[in-house]
Short mmCIF file of C-alpha atoms and ligand atoms in Angstrom, two decimals:
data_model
loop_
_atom_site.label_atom_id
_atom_site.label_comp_id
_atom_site.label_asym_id
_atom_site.label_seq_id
_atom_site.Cartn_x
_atom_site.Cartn_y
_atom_site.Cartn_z
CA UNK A 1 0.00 0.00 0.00
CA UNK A 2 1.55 2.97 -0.88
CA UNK A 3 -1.03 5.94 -2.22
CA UNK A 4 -4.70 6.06 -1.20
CA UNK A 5 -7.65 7.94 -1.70
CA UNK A 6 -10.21 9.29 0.67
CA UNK A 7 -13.67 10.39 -0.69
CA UNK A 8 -16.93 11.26 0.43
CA UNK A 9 -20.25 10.37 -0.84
CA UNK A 10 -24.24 10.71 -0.62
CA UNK A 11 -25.76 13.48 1.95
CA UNK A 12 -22.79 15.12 4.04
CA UNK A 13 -22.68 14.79 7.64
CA UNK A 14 -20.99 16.80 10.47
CA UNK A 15 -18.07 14.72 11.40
CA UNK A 16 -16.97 13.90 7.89
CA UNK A 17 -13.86 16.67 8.04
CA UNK A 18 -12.75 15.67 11.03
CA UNK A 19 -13.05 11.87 9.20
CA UNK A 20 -10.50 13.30 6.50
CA UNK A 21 -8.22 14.89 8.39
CA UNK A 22 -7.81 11.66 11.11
CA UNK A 23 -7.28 9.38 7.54
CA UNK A 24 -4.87 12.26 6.16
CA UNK A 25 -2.11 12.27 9.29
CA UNK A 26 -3.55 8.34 9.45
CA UNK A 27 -2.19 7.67 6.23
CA UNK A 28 1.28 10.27 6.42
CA UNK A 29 2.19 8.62 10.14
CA UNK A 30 2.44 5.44 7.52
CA UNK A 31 4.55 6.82 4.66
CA UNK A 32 0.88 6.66 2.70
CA UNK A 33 0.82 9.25 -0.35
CA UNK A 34 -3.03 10.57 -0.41
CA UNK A 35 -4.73 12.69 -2.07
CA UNK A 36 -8.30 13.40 -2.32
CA UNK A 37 -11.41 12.67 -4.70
CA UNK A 38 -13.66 15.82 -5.09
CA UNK A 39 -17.72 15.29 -5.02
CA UNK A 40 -17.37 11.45 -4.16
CA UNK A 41 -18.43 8.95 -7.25
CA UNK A 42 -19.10 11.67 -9.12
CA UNK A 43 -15.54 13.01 -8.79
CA UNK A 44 -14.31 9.51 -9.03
CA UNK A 45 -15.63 8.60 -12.09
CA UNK A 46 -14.09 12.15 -13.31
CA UNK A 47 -10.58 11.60 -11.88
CA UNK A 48 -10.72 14.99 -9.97
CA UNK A 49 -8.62 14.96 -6.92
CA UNK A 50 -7.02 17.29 -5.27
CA UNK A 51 -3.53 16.57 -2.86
CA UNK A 52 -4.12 16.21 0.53
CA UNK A 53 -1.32 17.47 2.91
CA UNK A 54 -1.36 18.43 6.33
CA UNK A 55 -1.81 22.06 5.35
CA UNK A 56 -5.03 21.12 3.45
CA UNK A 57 -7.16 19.38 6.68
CA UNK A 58 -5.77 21.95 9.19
CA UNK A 59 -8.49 23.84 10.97
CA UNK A 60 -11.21 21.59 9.91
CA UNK A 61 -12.24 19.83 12.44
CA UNK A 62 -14.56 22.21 13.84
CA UNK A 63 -16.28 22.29 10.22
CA UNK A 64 -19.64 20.77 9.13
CA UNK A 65 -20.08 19.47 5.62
CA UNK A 66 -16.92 18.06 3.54
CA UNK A 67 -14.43 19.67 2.74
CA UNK A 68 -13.99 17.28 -0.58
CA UNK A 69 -17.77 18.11 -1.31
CA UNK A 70 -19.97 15.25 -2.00
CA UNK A 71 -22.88 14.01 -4.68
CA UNK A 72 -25.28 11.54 -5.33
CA UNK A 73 -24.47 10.22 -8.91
CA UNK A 74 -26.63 7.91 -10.45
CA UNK A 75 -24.09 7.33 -13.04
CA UNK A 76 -22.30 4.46 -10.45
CA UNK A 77 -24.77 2.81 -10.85
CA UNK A 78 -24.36 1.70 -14.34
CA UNK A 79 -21.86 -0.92 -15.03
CA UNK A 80 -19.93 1.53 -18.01
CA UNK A 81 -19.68 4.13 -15.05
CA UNK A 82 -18.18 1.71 -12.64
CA UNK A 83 -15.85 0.90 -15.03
CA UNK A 84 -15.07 4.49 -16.12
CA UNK A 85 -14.15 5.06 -12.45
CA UNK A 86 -12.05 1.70 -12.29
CA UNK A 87 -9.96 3.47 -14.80
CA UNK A 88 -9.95 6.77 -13.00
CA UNK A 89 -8.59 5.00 -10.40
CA UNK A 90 -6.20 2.84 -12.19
CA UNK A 91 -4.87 6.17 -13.81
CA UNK A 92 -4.63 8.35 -10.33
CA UNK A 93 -2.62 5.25 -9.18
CA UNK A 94 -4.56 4.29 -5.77
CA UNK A 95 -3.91 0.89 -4.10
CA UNK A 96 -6.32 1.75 -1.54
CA UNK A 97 -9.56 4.16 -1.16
CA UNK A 98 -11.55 5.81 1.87
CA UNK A 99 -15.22 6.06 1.54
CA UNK A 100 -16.91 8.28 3.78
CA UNK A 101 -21.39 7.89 3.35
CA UNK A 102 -24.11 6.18 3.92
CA UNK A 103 -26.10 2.76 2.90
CA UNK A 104 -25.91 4.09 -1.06
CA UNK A 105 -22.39 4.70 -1.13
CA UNK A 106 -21.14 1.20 0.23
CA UNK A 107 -24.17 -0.11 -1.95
CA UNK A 108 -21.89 1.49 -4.57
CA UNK A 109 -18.96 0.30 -3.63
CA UNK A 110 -19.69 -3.19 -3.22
CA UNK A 111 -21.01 -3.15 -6.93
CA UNK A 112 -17.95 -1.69 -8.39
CA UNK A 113 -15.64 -4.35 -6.27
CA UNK A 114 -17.51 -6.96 -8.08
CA UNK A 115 -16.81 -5.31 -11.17
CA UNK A 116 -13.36 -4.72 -11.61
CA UNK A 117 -9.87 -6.02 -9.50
CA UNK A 118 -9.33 -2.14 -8.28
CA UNK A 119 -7.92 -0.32 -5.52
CA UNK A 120 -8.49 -1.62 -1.49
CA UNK A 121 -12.17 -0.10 -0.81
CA UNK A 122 -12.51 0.95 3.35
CA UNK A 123 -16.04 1.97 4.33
CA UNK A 124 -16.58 4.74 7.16
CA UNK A 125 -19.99 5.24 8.09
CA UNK A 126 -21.06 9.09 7.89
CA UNK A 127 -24.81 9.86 7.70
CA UNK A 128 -27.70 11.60 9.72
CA UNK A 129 -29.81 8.96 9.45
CA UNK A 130 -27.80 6.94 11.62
CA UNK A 131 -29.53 3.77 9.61
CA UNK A 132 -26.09 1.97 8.27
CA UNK A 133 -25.67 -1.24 10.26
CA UNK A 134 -22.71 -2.33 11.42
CA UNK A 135 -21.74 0.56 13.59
CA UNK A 136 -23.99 1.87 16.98
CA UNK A 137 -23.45 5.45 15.42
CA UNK A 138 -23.20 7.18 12.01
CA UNK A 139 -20.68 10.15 12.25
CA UNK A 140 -23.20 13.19 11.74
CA UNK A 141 -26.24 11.44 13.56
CA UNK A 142 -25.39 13.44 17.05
CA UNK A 143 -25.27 16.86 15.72
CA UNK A 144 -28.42 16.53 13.55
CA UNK A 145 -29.78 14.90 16.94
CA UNK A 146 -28.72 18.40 19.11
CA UNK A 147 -29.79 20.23 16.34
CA UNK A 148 -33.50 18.53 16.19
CA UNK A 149 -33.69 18.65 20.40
CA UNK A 150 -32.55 22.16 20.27
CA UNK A 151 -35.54 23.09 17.53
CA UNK A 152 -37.95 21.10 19.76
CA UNK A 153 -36.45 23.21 22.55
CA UNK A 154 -37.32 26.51 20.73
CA UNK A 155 -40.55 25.36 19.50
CA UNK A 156 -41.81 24.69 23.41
CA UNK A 157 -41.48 28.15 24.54
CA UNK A 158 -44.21 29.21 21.60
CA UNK A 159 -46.26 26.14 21.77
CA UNK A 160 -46.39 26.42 25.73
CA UNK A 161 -47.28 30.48 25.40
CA UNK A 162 -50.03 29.86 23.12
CA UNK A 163 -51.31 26.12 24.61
CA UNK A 164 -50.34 25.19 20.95
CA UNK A 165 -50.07 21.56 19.17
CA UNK A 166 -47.06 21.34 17.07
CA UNK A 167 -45.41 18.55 15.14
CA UNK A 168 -41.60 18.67 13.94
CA UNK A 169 -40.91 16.81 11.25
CA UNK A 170 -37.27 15.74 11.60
CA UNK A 171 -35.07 13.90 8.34
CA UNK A 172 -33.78 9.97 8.54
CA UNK A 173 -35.13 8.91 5.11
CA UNK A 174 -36.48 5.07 6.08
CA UNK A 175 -35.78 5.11 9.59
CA UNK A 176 -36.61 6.53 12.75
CA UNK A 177 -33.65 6.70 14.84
CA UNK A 178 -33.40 10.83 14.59
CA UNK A 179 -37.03 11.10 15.56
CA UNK A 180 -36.43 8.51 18.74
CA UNK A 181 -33.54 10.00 20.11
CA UNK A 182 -34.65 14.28 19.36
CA UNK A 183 -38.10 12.77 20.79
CA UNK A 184 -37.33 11.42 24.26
CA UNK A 185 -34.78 14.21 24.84
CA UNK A 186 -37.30 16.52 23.67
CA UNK A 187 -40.20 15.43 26.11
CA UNK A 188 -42.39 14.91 22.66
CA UNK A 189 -45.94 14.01 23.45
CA UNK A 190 -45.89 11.96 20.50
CA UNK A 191 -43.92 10.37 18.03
CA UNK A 192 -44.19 9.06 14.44
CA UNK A 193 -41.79 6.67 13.10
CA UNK A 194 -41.41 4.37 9.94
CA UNK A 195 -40.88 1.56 12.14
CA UNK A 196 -44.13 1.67 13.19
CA UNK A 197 -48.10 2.23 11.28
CA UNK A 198 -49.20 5.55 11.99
CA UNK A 199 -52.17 5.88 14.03
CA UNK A 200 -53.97 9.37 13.62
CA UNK A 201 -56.45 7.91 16.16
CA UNK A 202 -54.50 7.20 18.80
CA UNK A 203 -52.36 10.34 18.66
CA UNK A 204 -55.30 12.33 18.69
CA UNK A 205 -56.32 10.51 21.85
CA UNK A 206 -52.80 10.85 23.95
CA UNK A 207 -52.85 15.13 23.33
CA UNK A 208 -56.60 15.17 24.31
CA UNK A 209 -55.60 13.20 27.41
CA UNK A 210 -52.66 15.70 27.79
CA UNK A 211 -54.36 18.85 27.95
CA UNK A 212 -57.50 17.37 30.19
CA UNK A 213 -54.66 16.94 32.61
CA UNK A 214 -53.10 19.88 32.22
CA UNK A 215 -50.60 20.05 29.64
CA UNK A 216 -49.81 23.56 28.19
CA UNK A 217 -48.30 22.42 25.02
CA UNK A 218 -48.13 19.43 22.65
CA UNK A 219 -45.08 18.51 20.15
CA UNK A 220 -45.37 15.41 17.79
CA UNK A 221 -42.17 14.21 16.43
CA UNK A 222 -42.69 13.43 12.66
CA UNK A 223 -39.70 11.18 10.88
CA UNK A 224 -40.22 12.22 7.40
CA UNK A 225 -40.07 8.27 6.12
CA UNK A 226 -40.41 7.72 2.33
CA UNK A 227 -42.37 11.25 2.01
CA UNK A 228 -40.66 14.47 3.10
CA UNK A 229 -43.54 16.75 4.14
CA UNK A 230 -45.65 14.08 5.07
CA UNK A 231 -46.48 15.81 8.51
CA UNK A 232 -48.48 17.81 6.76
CA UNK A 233 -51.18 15.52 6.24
CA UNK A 234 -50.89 13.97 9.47
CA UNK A 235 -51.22 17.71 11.42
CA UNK A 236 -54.76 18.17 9.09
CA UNK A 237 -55.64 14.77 10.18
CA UNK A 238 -55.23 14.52 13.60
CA UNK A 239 -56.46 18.76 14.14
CA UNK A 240 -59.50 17.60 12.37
CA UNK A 241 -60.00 15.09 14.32
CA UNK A 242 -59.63 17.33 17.75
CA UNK A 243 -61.26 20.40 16.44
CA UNK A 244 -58.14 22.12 17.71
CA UNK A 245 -55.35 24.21 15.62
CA UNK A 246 -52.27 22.99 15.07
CA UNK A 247 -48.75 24.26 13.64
CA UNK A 248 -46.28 22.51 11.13
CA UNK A 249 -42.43 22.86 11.10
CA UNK A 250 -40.14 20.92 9.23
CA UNK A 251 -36.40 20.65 10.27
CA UNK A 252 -35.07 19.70 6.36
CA UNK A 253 -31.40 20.70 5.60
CA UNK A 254 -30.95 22.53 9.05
CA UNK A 255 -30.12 19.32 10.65
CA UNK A 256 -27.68 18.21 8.18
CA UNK A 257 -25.50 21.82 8.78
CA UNK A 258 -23.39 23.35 11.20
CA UNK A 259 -20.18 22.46 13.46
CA UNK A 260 -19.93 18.62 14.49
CA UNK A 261 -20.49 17.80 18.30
CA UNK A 262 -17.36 16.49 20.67
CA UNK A 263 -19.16 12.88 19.94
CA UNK A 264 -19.19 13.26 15.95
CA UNK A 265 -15.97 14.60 15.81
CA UNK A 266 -14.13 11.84 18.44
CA UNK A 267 -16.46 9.02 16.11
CA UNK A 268 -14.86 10.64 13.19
CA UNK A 269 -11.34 10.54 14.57
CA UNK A 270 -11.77 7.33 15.13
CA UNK A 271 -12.99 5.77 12.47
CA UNK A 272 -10.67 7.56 10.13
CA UNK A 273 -7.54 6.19 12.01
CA UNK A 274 -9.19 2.71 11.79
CA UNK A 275 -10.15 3.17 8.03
CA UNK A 276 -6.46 3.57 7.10
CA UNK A 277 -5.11 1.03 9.70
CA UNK A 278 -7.53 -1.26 7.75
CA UNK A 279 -6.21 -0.48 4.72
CA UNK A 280 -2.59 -0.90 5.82
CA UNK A 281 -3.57 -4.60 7.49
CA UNK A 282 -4.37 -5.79 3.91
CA UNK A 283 -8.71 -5.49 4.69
CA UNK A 284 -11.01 -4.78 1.75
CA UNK A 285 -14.61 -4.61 1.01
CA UNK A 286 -15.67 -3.60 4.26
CA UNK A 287 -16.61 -0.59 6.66
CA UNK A 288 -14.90 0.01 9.82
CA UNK A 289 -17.78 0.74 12.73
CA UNK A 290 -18.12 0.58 16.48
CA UNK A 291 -20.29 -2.05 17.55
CA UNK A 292 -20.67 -2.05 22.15
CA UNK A 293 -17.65 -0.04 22.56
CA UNK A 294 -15.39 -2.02 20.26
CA UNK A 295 -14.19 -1.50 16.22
CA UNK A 296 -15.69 -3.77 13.74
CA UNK A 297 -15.44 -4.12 10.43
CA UNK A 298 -18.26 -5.25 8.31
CA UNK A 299 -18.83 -6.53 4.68
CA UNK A 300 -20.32 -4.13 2.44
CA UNK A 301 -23.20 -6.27 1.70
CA UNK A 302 -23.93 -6.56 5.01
CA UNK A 303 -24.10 -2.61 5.63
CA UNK A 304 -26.93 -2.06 2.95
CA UNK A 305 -28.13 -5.32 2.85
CA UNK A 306 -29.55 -5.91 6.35
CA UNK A 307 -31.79 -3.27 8.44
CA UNK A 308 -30.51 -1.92 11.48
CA UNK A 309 -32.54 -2.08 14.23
CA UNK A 310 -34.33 0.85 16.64
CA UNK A 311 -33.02 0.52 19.94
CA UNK A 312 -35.76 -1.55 21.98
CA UNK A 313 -34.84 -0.15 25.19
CA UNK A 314 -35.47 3.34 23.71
CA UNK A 315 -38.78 2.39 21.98
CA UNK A 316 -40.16 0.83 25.21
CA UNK A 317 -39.62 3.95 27.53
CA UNK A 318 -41.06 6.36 24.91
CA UNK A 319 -44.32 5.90 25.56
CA UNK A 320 -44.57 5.98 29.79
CA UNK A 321 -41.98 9.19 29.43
CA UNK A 322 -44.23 11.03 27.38
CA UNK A 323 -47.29 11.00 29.46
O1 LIG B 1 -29.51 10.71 3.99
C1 LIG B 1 -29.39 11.97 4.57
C2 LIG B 1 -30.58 12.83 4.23
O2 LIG B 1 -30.40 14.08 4.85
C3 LIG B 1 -31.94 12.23 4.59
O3 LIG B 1 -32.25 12.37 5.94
C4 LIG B 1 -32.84 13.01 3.67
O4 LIG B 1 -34.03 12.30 3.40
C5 LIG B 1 -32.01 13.16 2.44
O5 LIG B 1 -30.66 13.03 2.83
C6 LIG B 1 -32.19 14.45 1.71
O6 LIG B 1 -31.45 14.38 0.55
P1 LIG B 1 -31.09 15.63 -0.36
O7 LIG B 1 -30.08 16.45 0.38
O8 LIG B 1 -30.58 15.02 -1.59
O9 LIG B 1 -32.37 16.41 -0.52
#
């Protein structure tokens, strides 16, 4: 092993910089040329790269977003573009590769390992959506989480002023792990997750029962699912069903923004160091995680191919908390 790449792909997450820059002073601590790919598959497909030296990570751990941009390119997933970035990579002369994203990405990469003998392919997983198995955490699922309680936060102070019925529709795509977590640190009254049918009935029955008792202010915690603005509907429903006014906001790109937390910067230091290690060790077609405390390193079929679970012990407490 003796140059690698480092890329990162799908939606950025906070905690992908400081990713980089662990895998960049990873990678020179080993005598490991590296340089990096610019707007992930997109960029790799391309050939753009751009060196990476210790001048180019410094001061960026504090950042959000990635600092080697990112895309979603449908492109990879054609066979002619998989090849087209076999020969990028051929040509940029990479024995070994850093991918920093989500479900997609390794998806990706497992598809283009299959296709052609190419460069060692490390996974690190970096997503809001926390929904990649194999690891506990996704670098960039803490800081959308703060950013989502702190929202919820904010939102209170209104809805308790006004003895108003909100719901906060948070991101997560399939899964509900952002609306869990933002919703018991929140207090939500309710909460809405993929994981589960919704019930508009029984919703509407829990913030009746709140503010009989007492309760100044209701929040329902929305994940957006398959539909983005899907609380919408489920605000109309549920108001029409309690002849009582309700107020819509939805979190969107907020979450994804803004400086990484101590946790999603320390996963991403992490994880970078173990991405390269992995790659020096002779590993391949697999994502370094943290699985109870310890690293792991999974197959890329298993990241996209099997569904990480909700944390039961979180899902059971929900409902007594919120009463
Ligand atoms: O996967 C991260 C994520 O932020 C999801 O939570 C959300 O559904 C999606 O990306 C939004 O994608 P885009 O930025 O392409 O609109």
């Amino acid at each position: 092993m003796r140059r690698i790449g480092i890329l990162t792909s799908g939606g950025d997450a906070p905690g992908m910089n400081a990713c980089i820059r662990a895998a960049v002073r990873t990678a020179l601590a080993n005598d490991l040329a590296v340089i990096g790919i610019r707007r992930g598959y997109t960029g790799l497909i391309a050939g753009d790269a751009v060196p990476l030296d210790r001048r180019a990570i410094r001061n960026t751990i504090h950042l959000g977003g990635t600092i080697l941009e990112t895309s979603r390119n449908p492109d990879f997933y054609t066979r002619e573009g998989r090849l087209r970035a076999a020969a990028s990579i051929e040509r940029m002369g990479l024995d070994g590769i850093v991918l920093i994203g989500g479900e997609g990405t390794f998806h990706g990469a497992s598809l283009l390992a299959a296709d052609a003998d190419t460069a060692a392919l490390v996974g690190v997983p970096g997503s809001i959506d926390n929904d990649v198995y194999g690891t506990d955490y996704c670098i960039g699922f803490d800081t959308a989480a703060n950013c989502a309680v702190e929202a919820i936060d904010r939102i209170r102070d209104t809805a308790r002023s006004h003895e108003r019925l909100f719901f906060i529709e948070v991101m997560g795509r399939t899964a509900g792990f952002l609306a869990l977590e933002s919703g018991i640190a929140g207090g939500a009254e309710e909460l809405v997750i993929p994981e589960e049918e919704v019930s508009i009935a029984r919703i509407s029955e829990r913030i009746r029962e709140g503010f009989t008792i007492g309760k100044k202010s209701a929040i329902v915690v929305v994940a957006e699912g398959k539909t983005p603005g899907v609380s919408f509907e489920i605000a109309r429903e549920v108001s029409e069903r309690l002849n009582f006014e309700s107020r819509v906001v939805v979190l969107g790109h907020l979450q994804r923004g803004g400086p990484p937390t101590l946790r999603d910067r320390v996963l991403g230091s992490l994880l970078g160091v173990a991405a390269v290690e992995a790659l020096t060790e002779g590993r391949s077609g697999c994502m370094v995680g943290e699985v109870g405390g310890d690293l792991a390193c999974t197959p890329f079929e298993d990241t996209w191919q099997k569904k990480k679970p909700l944390d039961e012990k979180l899902r059971r407490i929900f409902p007594f908390l919120s009463e």
